[in-house]
Amino acid sequence: MKANGKVIKYGDNIDTDVIIPARYLNTSDPLELAKHCMEDIDKNFVNNHSKGDIMVGGANFGCGSSREHAPIAIKASGISCVIAKDFARIFYRNSINIGLPILECPEASEDIKPGDEVEVDFDSGLIKNITTQKEYRAVAFPPFMQEIINKGGLVEYIKNNK
Amino acid sequence: MAIEAGAKNGIFEVDDLTRKYMREHSTKEWKEFSADADAQYVQVIDIDLATVPHTVAFPHLPENARTPENWGDVKIDQVVIGSCTNGRLSDLQHAAEILKGKHVKKGIRALVFPATQRIYLEALKDGTLSTLVEAGCVISAPTCGPCLGGHMGILAKGERCVSTTNRNFLGRMGHVESEVYLASPEVAAASAITGKITAPEEVQVEK
């Protein structure tokens, strides 16, 4: 499985309150959540990205309240993958559980610029910056985790493996 | 708060206090786990909690911690005491000790959230809540409420809140241009009296 898209980049400590502000948690409709994704730090995100784009963050991405709505909002926005220096643990698990591919790669997080075109191969963990022709290696998901993402999340994975 | 400090998790060795708590709060059998006697640690850090000064986390990160010499003059609009994080009976009692015989400054909203119904009842019976109400606090039912900008105490544009809750991210308690300062119940109570971030030593405590 591969992702390919333009990069939208943010800094360190992107918390779940800015990914999806709590005032919108009165719904769990993914498309409704996506309308407000990132709006407190980036009002342009919702209108200025295309389906398949890749979100790149710094350290401790997804810190704060355990909120499945956060990775759901990013996924429903059409973001194909999140790359960060490292992720907050609960967000990491939530992302896998709802089927949002996320990769830890400090070098890629540091190097990649906003607007770069990036290709990610989830099977090998290879991150290729098409714009600069640089390559980075993240740890690939083990097959069972990739399978959970492929199935669209933990619930669908368990339904399918009964 | 271990997670807010950047830890993966925070666990404690079971002690007699924990066992007493379990006996009082659970009817189920429990199993105790403890570290191996020969366990190896990457790093050991000893902290004498008695020596930790009053600490307030300034906006917009819990790790943005400052001690009194760096607080400056921060005027506030609201104080939140309690929640899951600092809503124990002892927390409410400590706040009440500071507020006893005093009054929340005019124009400041002081909201108190016992962590549980049981704590609410205990604080009601021992007079803690009376003291807080007499001082001008509003008592709420145990709820997440204002901590995540849910309801009751949502901050308006430009407002500042001293809160004993656990997170102070951008827009956490309401408007994206509001500010949350995380503090202990003691600092929150003292700040309610003065209307600015204040160490408890600065307000005289009646014994």
Coordinates of C-alpha atoms in Angstrom, one line a residue:
Chain A
M1 CA 0.0 0.0 0.0
K2 CA 1.3 3.4 -0.9
A3 CA 0.4 7.1 -0.3
N4 CA 1.3 10.0 -2.4
G5 CA 0.6 13.7 -1.9
K6 CA 1.6 17.2 -1.1
V7 CA 2.9 18.0 2.4
I8 CA 1.1 20.1 4.9
K9 CA 3.6 20.7 7.8
Y10 CA 3.1 21.6 11.5
G11 CA 5.4 22.0 14.4
D12 CA 5.9 20.2 17.7
N13 CA 3.2 19.2 20.3
I14 CA 0.3 19.2 17.9
D15 CA -2.4 18.3 20.5
T16 CA -5.8 16.7 20.1
D17 CA -7.5 19.9 21.1
V18 CA -6.2 21.7 18.0
I19 CA -6.6 18.7 15.7
I20 CA -10.3 18.7 16.6
P21 CA -11.5 21.3 19.2
A22 CA -13.7 19.9 21.9
R23 CA -16.6 22.2 20.9
Y24 CA -17.2 20.0 17.9
L25 CA -17.2 16.7 19.9
N26 CA -21.0 16.7 19.9
T27 CA -20.9 14.6 16.8
S28 CA -19.0 11.5 15.7
D29 CA -19.8 12.0 12.0
P30 CA -16.3 11.9 10.4
L31 CA -17.2 14.4 7.6
E32 CA -18.6 16.9 10.1
L33 CA -15.5 16.6 12.2
A34 CA -13.3 17.0 9.1
K35 CA -14.9 20.4 8.5
H36 CA -13.2 21.7 11.7
C37 CA -9.9 19.8 11.6
M38 CA -6.9 22.0 12.7
E39 CA -9.0 25.2 12.5
D40 CA -7.7 26.8 15.7
I41 CA -4.1 26.8 14.4
D42 CA -4.7 26.7 10.7
K43 CA -7.9 28.1 9.3
N44 CA -6.8 27.4 5.8
F45 CA -6.2 23.7 6.2
V46 CA -9.8 22.6 5.5
N47 CA -9.9 24.5 2.2
N48 CA -6.3 24.3 1.1
H49 CA -5.5 20.6 0.9
S50 CA -6.4 17.9 -1.5
K51 CA -7.3 14.3 -1.0
G52 CA -4.2 12.2 -0.5
D53 CA -2.1 15.0 1.0
I54 CA 0.4 14.0 3.7
M55 CA 0.5 15.7 7.1
V56 CA 4.0 16.1 8.7
G57 CA 4.5 17.1 12.3
G58 CA 7.3 17.4 14.8
A59 CA 7.7 15.9 18.2
N60 CA 4.9 14.5 20.4
F61 CA 2.2 14.7 17.7
G62 CA -1.2 14.0 19.0
C63 CA -0.6 14.8 22.7
G64 CA -3.4 15.5 25.0
S65 CA -6.8 14.1 25.6
S66 CA -7.5 10.6 24.2
R67 CA -9.9 11.5 21.5
E68 CA -10.6 9.1 18.6
H69 CA -12.2 12.0 17.0
A70 CA -8.7 13.4 16.3
P71 CA -7.4 10.8 14.0
I72 CA -10.9 10.3 12.6
A73 CA -11.0 14.1 11.7
I74 CA -7.6 13.8 10.0
K75 CA -8.5 10.7 8.1
A76 CA -11.9 12.0 7.0
S77 CA -10.1 15.2 5.7
G78 CA -8.6 13.0 3.1
I79 CA -5.1 13.0 4.6
S80 CA -3.4 9.8 3.5
C81 CA -0.7 9.5 6.1
V82 CA 0.8 11.4 9.0
I83 CA 4.6 11.5 9.5
A84 CA 6.1 12.9 12.7
K85 CA 9.3 12.9 14.7
D86 CA 7.3 10.9 17.3
F87 CA 3.7 10.4 18.4
A88 CA 2.0 10.6 21.7
R89 CA 1.2 7.0 22.7
I90 CA -2.6 7.2 22.9
F91 CA -2.9 9.0 19.6
Y92 CA -0.7 6.4 18.0
R93 CA -3.0 3.6 19.2
N94 CA -6.1 5.5 18.3
S95 CA -4.8 6.1 14.7
I96 CA -4.1 2.4 14.1
N97 CA -7.5 1.5 15.7
I98 CA -9.4 3.8 13.3
G99 CA -7.2 3.0 10.2
L100 CA -5.1 6.2 9.8
P101 CA -1.5 5.3 8.7
I102 CA 1.1 7.1 10.8
L103 CA 4.9 6.8 10.6
E104 CA 7.6 7.9 13.0
C105 CA 10.6 9.3 11.1
P106 CA 12.7 12.0 12.8
E107 CA 14.8 12.7 9.7
A108 CA 11.8 13.0 7.4
S109 CA 10.0 15.2 9.9
E110 CA 12.9 17.6 10.1
D111 CA 13.8 17.6 6.4
I112 CA 10.5 17.7 4.5
K113 CA 9.2 21.1 3.6
P114 CA 5.6 22.3 3.2
G115 CA 4.4 21.7 -0.3
D116 CA 6.9 19.0 -1.1
E117 CA 5.5 16.0 -2.9
V118 CA 6.1 12.8 -0.9
E119 CA 5.5 9.2 -1.6
V120 CA 5.2 6.6 1.2
D121 CA 5.4 2.9 0.8
F122 CA 3.9 1.3 3.9
D123 CA 5.1 -2.2 3.2
S124 CA 8.8 -1.2 3.3
G125 CA 8.6 2.0 5.4
L126 CA 10.3 4.0 2.6
I127 CA 9.4 7.7 2.5
K128 CA 10.5 9.3 -0.8
N129 CA 10.5 13.1 -1.3
I130 CA 9.7 13.4 -5.0
T131 CA 10.5 17.1 -4.9
T132 CA 14.0 16.8 -3.5
Q133 CA 14.6 13.1 -4.5
K134 CA 15.7 12.4 -0.9
E135 CA 14.7 9.1 0.8
Y136 CA 14.0 8.3 4.4
R137 CA 13.4 5.0 6.1
A138 CA 10.7 4.6 8.8
V139 CA 10.0 1.4 10.5
A140 CA 7.3 -0.4 8.5
F141 CA 4.2 -1.6 10.2
P142 CA 4.3 -5.3 11.2
P143 CA 1.8 -7.2 9.0
F144 CA -1.0 -7.4 11.6
M145 CA -0.9 -3.7 12.1
Q146 CA -0.9 -3.0 8.4
E147 CA -3.9 -5.4 8.1
I148 CA -5.8 -3.4 10.7
I149 CA -5.2 -0.2 8.7
N150 CA -6.1 -2.0 5.4
K151 CA -9.4 -3.1 6.9
G152 CA -10.2 0.4 8.0
G153 CA -9.6 0.0 11.7
L154 CA -9.7 -2.4 14.6
V155 CA -13.5 -2.8 14.6
E156 CA -13.6 -3.9 11.0
Y157 CA -10.5 -6.0 11.4
I158 CA -12.1 -8.0 14.3
K159 CA -15.4 -8.3 12.4
N160 CA -13.5 -9.7 9.4
N161 CA -11.4 -12.2 11.5
K162 CA -14.1 -13.9 13.4
Chain B
M1 CA -0.4 13.9 34.9
A2 CA 2.5 11.5 33.9
I3 CA 1.4 11.6 30.3
E4 CA 1.2 15.4 30.3
A5 CA 4.8 15.4 31.5
G6 CA 5.8 13.3 28.5
A7 CA 5.8 9.9 30.1
K8 CA 4.4 6.8 28.4
N9 CA 2.7 5.9 31.7
G10 CA 3.0 6.4 35.5
I11 CA 2.7 3.5 37.9
F12 CA 3.3 3.2 41.6
E13 CA 4.3 0.3 43.8
V14 CA 1.3 -0.9 45.8
D15 CA 1.5 0.3 49.4
D16 CA -0.7 0.1 52.5
L17 CA -2.5 3.3 51.5
T18 CA -3.4 1.8 48.1
R19 CA -4.6 -1.4 49.8
K20 CA -6.8 0.7 52.2
Y21 CA -8.2 2.6 49.2
M22 CA -9.0 -0.6 47.4
R23 CA -10.7 -2.1 50.4
E24 CA -12.9 1.0 50.8
H25 CA -13.7 1.3 47.1
S26 CA -13.8 -2.2 45.6
T27 CA -15.6 -5.4 46.4
K28 CA -13.5 -7.3 43.9
E29 CA -10.3 -9.3 44.5
W30 CA -7.2 -7.6 43.2
K31 CA -3.8 -8.9 42.2
E32 CA -0.7 -7.0 43.2
F33 CA 2.2 -6.6 40.8
S34 CA 5.6 -5.3 41.8
A35 CA 9.0 -4.8 40.2
D36 CA 11.5 -7.7 40.3
A37 CA 14.1 -7.2 43.0
D38 CA 16.9 -7.4 40.4
A39 CA 15.1 -5.1 37.9
Q40 CA 17.5 -2.8 35.9
Y41 CA 16.5 0.8 35.3
V42 CA 17.8 3.0 32.5
Q43 CA 17.7 6.0 34.8
V44 CA 16.6 6.7 38.4
I45 CA 15.5 10.2 39.4
D46 CA 14.8 10.9 43.0
I47 CA 12.5 13.9 43.7
D48 CA 11.7 15.1 47.2
L49 CA 8.2 16.4 46.6
A50 CA 8.4 18.5 49.8
T51 CA 11.0 20.7 48.1
V52 CA 9.0 21.3 44.9
P53 CA 7.9 25.0 44.9
H54 CA 4.4 26.1 43.8
T55 CA 4.3 25.5 40.0
V56 CA 1.9 26.9 37.4
A57 CA 1.8 25.7 33.8
F58 CA 1.4 28.8 31.6
P59 CA -0.4 28.6 28.2
H60 CA -0.5 26.6 26.1
L61 CA 1.4 23.5 27.2
P62 CA 1.4 21.6 30.5
E63 CA 5.2 21.4 30.4
N64 CA 5.4 25.2 30.3
A65 CA 5.9 25.3 34.1
R66 CA 6.9 28.4 36.0
T67 CA 7.7 28.9 39.7
P68 CA 6.5 32.1 41.6
E69 CA 9.5 34.3 40.7
N70 CA 8.5 34.0 37.0
W71 CA 4.7 34.4 37.4
G72 CA 4.6 38.1 36.9
D73 CA 1.2 39.9 37.2
V74 CA -1.4 37.7 35.5
K75 CA -4.9 39.0 36.1
I76 CA -7.6 36.3 35.8
D77 CA -11.4 36.0 35.2
Q78 CA -12.1 32.5 36.5
V79 CA -10.8 29.8 38.8
V80 CA -11.7 26.1 38.5
I81 CA -10.9 23.9 41.5
G82 CA -11.4 20.2 41.3
S83 CA -12.0 17.8 38.3
C84 CA -10.7 14.3 38.0
T85 CA -7.2 15.7 38.4
N86 CA -7.4 17.7 41.6
G87 CA -10.9 16.9 43.0
R88 CA -10.0 14.7 45.9
L89 CA -11.5 15.5 49.3
S90 CA -8.1 16.7 50.5
D91 CA -7.8 19.0 47.5
L92 CA -11.2 20.6 48.3
Q93 CA -10.2 20.8 52.0
H94 CA -6.9 22.6 51.2
A95 CA -8.8 25.1 49.0
A96 CA -11.4 25.6 51.8
E97 CA -8.6 26.3 54.4
I98 CA -7.3 29.1 52.3
L99 CA -10.7 30.6 51.4
K100 CA -12.2 30.2 55.0
G101 CA -13.4 33.6 56.2
K102 CA -12.3 35.3 53.0
H103 CA -14.2 36.0 49.7
V104 CA -13.6 35.4 46.1
K105 CA -12.7 38.7 44.5
K106 CA -15.6 40.6 42.9
G107 CA -15.8 39.8 39.2
I108 CA -14.0 36.5 39.5
R109 CA -16.0 33.2 38.9
A110 CA -14.8 30.5 41.2
L111 CA -16.1 27.0 40.3
V112 CA -15.6 23.9 42.3
F113 CA -15.9 20.4 40.9
P114 CA -15.6 17.4 43.3
A115 CA -14.2 14.5 41.4
T116 CA -16.9 12.0 42.4
Q117 CA -20.4 11.9 44.0
R118 CA -18.8 10.2 47.0
I119 CA -16.3 13.0 47.4
Y120 CA -19.1 15.6 46.9
L121 CA -21.0 13.9 49.8
E122 CA -18.0 13.8 52.1
A123 CA -17.2 17.4 51.4
L124 CA -20.8 18.3 52.0
K125 CA -20.9 16.4 55.3
D126 CA -17.6 17.8 56.7
G127 CA -18.5 21.4 56.0
T128 CA -15.9 21.9 53.2
L129 CA -18.5 22.9 50.7
S130 CA -20.2 25.3 53.1
T131 CA -16.9 27.1 53.6
L132 CA -16.4 27.3 49.8
V133 CA -19.9 28.6 49.2
E134 CA -19.6 31.2 52.0
A135 CA -16.4 32.3 50.3
G136 CA -18.3 32.9 47.0
C137 CA -17.6 29.7 45.2
V138 CA -20.1 27.9 43.0
I139 CA -20.3 24.1 43.5
S140 CA -21.0 21.9 40.5
A141 CA -21.8 18.2 40.2
P142 CA -18.8 16.0 39.3
T143 CA -18.3 16.5 35.6
C144 CA -15.7 17.1 32.9
G145 CA -17.5 20.4 32.3
P146 CA -15.2 23.3 31.7
C147 CA -11.9 21.3 31.6
L148 CA -12.4 20.7 27.8
G149 CA -14.7 23.7 27.2
G150 CA -17.7 21.4 27.5
H151 CA -20.1 23.5 29.6
M152 CA -20.3 25.7 32.7
G153 CA -17.2 27.9 32.8
I154 CA -16.4 28.1 29.1
L155 CA -13.9 30.9 28.6
A156 CA -14.8 33.9 26.3
K157 CA -12.3 35.7 24.1
G158 CA -9.4 37.1 26.0
E159 CA -10.4 35.5 29.4
R160 CA -7.9 33.8 31.6
C161 CA -8.5 30.9 34.0
V162 CA -6.4 29.4 36.8
S163 CA -7.5 25.7 36.7
T164 CA -6.6 22.6 38.6
T165 CA -7.5 20.5 35.6
N166 CA -4.9 18.7 33.4
R167 CA -4.4 20.5 30.1
N168 CA -4.1 24.0 28.9
F169 CA -3.8 23.7 25.1
L170 CA -4.9 26.4 22.7
G171 CA -8.7 26.8 22.9
R172 CA -8.9 24.0 25.5
M173 CA -11.5 25.7 27.8
G174 CA -13.3 27.8 25.2
H175 CA -12.3 30.6 22.9
V176 CA -9.1 30.2 20.9
E177 CA -7.9 33.5 22.4
S178 CA -8.6 32.5 26.0
E179 CA -5.8 31.3 28.3
V180 CA -5.6 28.4 30.9
Y181 CA -3.0 28.4 33.7
L182 CA -2.7 25.0 35.4
A183 CA -2.2 25.1 39.2
S184 CA -2.7 23.3 42.5
P185 CA -5.9 23.8 44.5
E186 CA -3.9 26.0 46.9
V187 CA -2.7 28.3 44.3
A188 CA -6.1 28.4 42.6
A189 CA -7.8 29.3 45.9
A190 CA -5.4 32.1 46.7
S191 CA -5.7 33.4 43.1
A192 CA -9.6 33.5 43.5
I193 CA -9.1 35.8 46.5
T194 CA -6.7 38.2 44.7
G195 CA -7.9 38.0 41.1
K196 CA -4.4 37.2 39.9
I197 CA -2.1 34.3 40.0
T198 CA -1.0 34.1 43.6
A199 CA 0.9 31.8 46.0
P200 CA -1.1 30.7 49.0
E201 CA 1.5 32.2 51.4
E202 CA 0.5 35.7 50.1
V203 CA -3.0 35.4 51.4
Q204 CA -3.2 35.1 55.2
V205 CA -4.7 31.8 56.3
E206 CA -7.0 31.7 59.3
K207 CA -6.4 28.8 61.6

